[in-house]
PDB file of C-alpha atoms and ligand atoms in Angstrom:
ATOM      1  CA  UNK A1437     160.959 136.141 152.278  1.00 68.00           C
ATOM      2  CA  UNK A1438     161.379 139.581 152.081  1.00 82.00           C
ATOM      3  CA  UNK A1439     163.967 140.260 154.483  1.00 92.00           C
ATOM      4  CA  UNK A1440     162.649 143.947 154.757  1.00 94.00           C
ATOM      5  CA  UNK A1441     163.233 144.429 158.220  1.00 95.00           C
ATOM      6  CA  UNK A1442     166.903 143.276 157.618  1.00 95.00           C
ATOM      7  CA  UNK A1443     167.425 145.530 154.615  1.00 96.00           C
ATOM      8  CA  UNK A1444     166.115 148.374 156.893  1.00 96.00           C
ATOM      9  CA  UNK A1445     168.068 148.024 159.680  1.00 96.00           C
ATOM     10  CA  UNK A1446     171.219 148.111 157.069  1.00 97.00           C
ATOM     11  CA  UNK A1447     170.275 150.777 155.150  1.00 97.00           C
ATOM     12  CA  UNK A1448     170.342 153.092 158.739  1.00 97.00           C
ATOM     13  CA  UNK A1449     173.434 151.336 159.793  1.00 97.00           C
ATOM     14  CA  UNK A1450     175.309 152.430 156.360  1.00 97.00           C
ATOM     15  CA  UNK A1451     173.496 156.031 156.725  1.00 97.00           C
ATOM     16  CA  UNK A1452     174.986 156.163 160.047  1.00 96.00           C
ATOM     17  CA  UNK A1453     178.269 155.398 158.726  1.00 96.00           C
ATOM     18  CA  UNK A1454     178.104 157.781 155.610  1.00 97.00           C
ATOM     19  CA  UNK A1455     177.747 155.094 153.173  1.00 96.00           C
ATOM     20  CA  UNK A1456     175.651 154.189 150.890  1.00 94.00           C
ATOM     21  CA  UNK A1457     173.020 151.847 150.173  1.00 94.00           C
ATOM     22  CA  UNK A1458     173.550 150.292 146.919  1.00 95.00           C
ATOM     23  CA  UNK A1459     172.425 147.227 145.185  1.00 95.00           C
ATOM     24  CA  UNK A1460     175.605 145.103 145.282  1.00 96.00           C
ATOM     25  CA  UNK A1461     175.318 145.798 149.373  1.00 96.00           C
ATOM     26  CA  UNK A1462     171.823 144.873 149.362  1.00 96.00           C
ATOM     27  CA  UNK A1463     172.471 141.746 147.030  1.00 95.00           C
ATOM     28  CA  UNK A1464     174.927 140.461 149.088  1.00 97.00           C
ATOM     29  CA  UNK A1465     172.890 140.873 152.694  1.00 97.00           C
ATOM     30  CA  UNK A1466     169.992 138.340 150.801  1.00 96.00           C
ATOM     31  CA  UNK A1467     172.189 135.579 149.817  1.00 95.00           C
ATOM     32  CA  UNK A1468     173.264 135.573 153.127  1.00 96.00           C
ATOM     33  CA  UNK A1469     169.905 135.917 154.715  1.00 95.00           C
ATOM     34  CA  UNK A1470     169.212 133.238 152.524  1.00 94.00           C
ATOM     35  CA  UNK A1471     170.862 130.668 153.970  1.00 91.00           C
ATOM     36  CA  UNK A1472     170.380 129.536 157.874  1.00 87.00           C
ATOM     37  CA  UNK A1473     173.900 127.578 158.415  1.00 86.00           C
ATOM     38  CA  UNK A1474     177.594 129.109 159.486  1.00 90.00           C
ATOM     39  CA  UNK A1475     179.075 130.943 156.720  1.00 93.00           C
ATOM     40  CA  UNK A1476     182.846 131.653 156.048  1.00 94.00           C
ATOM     41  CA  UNK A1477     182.648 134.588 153.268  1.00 95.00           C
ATOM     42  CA  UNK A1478     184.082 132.425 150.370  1.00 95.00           C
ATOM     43  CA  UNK A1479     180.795 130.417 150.907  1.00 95.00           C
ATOM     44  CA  UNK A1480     179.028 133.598 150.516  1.00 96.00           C
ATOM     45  CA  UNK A1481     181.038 134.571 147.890  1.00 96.00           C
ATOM     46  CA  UNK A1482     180.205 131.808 146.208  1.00 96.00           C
ATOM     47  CA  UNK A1483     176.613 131.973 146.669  1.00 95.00           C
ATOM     48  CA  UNK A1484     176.495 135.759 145.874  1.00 96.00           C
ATOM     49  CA  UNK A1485     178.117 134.601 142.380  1.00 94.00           C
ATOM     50  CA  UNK A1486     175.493 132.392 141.153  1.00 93.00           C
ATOM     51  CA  UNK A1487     173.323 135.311 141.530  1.00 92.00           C
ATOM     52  CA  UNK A1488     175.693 138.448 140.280  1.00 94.00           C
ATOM     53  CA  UNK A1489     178.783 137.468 138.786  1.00 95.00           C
ATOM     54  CA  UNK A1490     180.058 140.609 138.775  1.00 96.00           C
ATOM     55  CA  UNK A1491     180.261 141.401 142.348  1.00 96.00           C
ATOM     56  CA  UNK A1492     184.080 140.905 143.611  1.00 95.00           C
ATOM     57  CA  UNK A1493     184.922 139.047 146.325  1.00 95.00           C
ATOM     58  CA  UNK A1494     186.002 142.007 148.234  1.00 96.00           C
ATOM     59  CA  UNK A1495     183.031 144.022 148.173  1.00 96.00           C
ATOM     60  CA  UNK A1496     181.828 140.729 149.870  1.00 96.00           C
ATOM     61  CA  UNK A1497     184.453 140.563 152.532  1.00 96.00           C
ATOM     62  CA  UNK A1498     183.882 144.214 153.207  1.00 96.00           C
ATOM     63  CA  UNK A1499     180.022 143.694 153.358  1.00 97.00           C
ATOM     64  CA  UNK A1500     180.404 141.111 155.351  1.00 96.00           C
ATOM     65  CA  UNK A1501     182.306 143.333 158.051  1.00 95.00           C
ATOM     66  CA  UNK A1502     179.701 145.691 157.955  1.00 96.00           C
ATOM     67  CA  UNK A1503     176.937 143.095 158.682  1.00 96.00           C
ATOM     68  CA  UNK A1504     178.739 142.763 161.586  1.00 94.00           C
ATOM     69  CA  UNK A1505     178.646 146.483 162.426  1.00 93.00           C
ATOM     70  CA  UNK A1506     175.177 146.549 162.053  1.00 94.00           C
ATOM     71  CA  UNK A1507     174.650 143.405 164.001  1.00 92.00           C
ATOM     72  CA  UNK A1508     173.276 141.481 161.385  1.00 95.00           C
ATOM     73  CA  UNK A1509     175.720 139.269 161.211  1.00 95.00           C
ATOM     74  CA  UNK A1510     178.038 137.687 164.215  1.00 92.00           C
ATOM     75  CA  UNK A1511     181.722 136.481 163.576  1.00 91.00           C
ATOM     76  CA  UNK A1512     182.348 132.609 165.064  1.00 90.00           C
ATOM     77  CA  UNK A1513     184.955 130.708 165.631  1.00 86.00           C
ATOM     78  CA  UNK A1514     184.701 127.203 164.415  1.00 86.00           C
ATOM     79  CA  UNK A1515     187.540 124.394 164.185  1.00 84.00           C
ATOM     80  CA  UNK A1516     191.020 125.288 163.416  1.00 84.00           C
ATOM     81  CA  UNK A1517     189.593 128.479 164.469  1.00 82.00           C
ATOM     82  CA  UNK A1518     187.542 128.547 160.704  1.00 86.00           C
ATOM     83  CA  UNK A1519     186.038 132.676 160.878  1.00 91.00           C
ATOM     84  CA  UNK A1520     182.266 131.751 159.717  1.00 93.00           C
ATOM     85  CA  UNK A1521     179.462 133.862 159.693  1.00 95.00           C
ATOM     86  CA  UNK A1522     175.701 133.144 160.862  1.00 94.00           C
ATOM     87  CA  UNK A1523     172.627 135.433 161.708  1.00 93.00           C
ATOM     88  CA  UNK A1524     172.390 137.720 164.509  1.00 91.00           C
ATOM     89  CA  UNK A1525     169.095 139.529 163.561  1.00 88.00           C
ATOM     90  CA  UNK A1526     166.340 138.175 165.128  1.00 85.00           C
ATOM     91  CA  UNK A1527     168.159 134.802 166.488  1.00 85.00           C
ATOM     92  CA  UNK A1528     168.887 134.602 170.096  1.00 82.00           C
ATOM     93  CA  UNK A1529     172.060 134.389 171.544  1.00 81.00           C
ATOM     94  CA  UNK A1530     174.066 130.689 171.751  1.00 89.00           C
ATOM     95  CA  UNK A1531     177.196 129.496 171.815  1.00 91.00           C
ATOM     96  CA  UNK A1532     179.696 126.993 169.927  1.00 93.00           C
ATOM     97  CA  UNK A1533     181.301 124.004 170.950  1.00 94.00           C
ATOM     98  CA  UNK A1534     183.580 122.923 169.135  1.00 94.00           C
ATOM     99  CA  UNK A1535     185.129 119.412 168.748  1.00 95.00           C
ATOM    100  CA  UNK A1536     188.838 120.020 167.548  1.00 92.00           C
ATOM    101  CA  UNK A1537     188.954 116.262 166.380  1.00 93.00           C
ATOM    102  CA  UNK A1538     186.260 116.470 163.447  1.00 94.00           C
ATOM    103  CA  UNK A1539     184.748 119.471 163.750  1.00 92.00           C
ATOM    104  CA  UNK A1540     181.406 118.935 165.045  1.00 93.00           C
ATOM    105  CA  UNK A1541     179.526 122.026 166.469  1.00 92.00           C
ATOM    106  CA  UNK A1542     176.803 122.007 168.952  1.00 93.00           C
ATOM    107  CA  UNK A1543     174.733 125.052 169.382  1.00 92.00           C
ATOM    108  CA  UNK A1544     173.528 125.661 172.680  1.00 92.00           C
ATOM    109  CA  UNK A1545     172.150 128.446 174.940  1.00 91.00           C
ATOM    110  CA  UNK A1546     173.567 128.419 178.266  1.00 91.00           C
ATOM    111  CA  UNK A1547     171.233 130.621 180.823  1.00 91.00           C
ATOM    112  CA  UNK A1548     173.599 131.183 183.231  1.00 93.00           C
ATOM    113  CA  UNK A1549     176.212 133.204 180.755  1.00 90.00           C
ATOM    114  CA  UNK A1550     173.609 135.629 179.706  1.00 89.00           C
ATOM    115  CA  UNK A1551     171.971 136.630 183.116  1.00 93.00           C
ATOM    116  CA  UNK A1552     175.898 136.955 184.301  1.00 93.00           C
ATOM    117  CA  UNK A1553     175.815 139.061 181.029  1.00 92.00           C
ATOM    118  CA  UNK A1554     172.727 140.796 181.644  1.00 93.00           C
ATOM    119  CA  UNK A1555     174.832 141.789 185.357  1.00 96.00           C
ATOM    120  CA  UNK A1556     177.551 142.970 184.057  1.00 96.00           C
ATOM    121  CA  UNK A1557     176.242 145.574 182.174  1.00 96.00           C
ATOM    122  CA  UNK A1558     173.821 146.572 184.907  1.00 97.00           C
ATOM    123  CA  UNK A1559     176.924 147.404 186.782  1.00 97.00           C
ATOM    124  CA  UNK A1560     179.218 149.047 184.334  1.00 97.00           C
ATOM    125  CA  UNK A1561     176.137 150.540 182.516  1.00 97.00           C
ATOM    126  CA  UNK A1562     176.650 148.739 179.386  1.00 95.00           C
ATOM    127  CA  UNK A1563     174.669 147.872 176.471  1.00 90.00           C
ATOM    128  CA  UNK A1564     176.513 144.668 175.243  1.00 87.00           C
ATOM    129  CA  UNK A1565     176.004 143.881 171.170  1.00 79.00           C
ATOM    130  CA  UNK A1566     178.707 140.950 171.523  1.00 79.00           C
ATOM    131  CA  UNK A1567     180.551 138.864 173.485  1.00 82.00           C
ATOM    132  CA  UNK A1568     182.427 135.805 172.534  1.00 80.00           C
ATOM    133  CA  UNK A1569     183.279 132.346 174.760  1.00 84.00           C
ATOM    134  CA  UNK A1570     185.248 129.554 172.637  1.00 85.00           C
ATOM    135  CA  UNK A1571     184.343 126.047 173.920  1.00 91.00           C
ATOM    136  CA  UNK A1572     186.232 123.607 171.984  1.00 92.00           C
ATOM    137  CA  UNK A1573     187.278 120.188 172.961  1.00 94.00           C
ATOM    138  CA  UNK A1574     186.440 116.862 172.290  1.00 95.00           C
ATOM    139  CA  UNK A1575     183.317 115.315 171.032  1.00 95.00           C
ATOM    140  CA  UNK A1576     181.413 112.129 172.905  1.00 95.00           C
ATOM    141  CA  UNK A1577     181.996 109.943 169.692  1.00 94.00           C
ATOM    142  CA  UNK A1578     185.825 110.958 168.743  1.00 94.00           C
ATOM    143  CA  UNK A1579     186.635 110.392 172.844  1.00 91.00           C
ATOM    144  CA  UNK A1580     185.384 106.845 172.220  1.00 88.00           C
ATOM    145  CA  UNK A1581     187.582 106.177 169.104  1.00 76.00           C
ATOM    146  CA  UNK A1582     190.755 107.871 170.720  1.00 66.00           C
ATOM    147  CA  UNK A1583     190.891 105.318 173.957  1.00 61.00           C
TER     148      UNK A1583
HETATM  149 ZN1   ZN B2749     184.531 114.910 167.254  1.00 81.09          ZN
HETATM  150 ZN1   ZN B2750     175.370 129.467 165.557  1.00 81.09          ZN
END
C-alpha cells in the first residue's frame, strides 16, 4: 500500500498549520498506517526505529499529536486508562469496552450513539471530528472467575 491518500490529507493538514512536510513526518505516518491494531506511541516508536533509527522519540510523540489534528489518527482509552492510538482515516466510527480485570477490548459500533450524534450537531450546527464514551467494566469470562 501506498497510503497516498493518507499522506495527502497530512501534507494539507501541516500546510494548514504552517508546517512542513518532511520525511521523518511522512516516515512516521507509514509505520503507523502500517499496522491495523491500537497503538500507544512507544509501540510506534518502536516500529518507526526498525525502519529509521535516527528519528527521536519525540518527533514521534509530536507526530503522533498531529495525526490526531488531522484526523488520521484517534486517541483511546484502554485499561488503566493505557493512551493508544488506532486509525481514523477511512475506518468508521466504534467504540471500546474495556474489561478493567484483564484488559480485553471489544470493538463495537453502537447505532444509536451516532444518529444521537448525527442530532446533536443538526441542532447546535456542528460538524463533530470526535467524541469519546469510556465503557469499561467487567468481561463475561473474568465475572465467572470472580464469583
Ligand atoms: Zn476480563
Ligand atoms: Zn478501535
Amino acid at each position: 500500500m501506498d497510503y497516498k491518500e493518507e499522506i495527502k490529507v497530512f501534507s494539507s493538514f501541516l500546510k494548514r498549520r504552517g508546517l512542513k512536510h518532511t520525511d521523518q513526518r511522512e516516515e512516521i505516518l507509514k509505520a503507523f498506517l502500517s499496522e491495523e491494531k491500537h497503538l500507544t506511541a512507544d509501540d510506534l516508536y518502536l516500529l518507526v526505529m526498525k525502519k529509521n533509527p535516527a528519528i527521536g522519540h519525540a518527533t514521534v510523540y509530536r507526530t503522533l499529536k498531529l495525526l490526531c489534528g488531522a484526523n488520521l489518527a484517534s486517541e483511546i482509552y484502554l485499561k488503566d486508562n493505557r493512551v493508544c492510538y488506532e486509525h481514523k482515516y477511512g475506518h468508521r466510527a466504534h467504540e471500546h469496552m474495556v474489561c478493567v480485570h484483564c484488559g480485553k477490548t471489544i470493538e463495537l459500533r453502537i447505532p444509536e450513539i451516532e444518529s444521537l450524534v448525527k442530532k446533536v450537531e443538526k441542532e447546535h450546527g456542528f460538524k463533530l471530528n470526535d467524541y469519546a464514551l469510556k465503557l469499561s467494566g467487567i468481561c463475561a469470562k473474568c465475572g465467572k472467575d470472580t464469583k
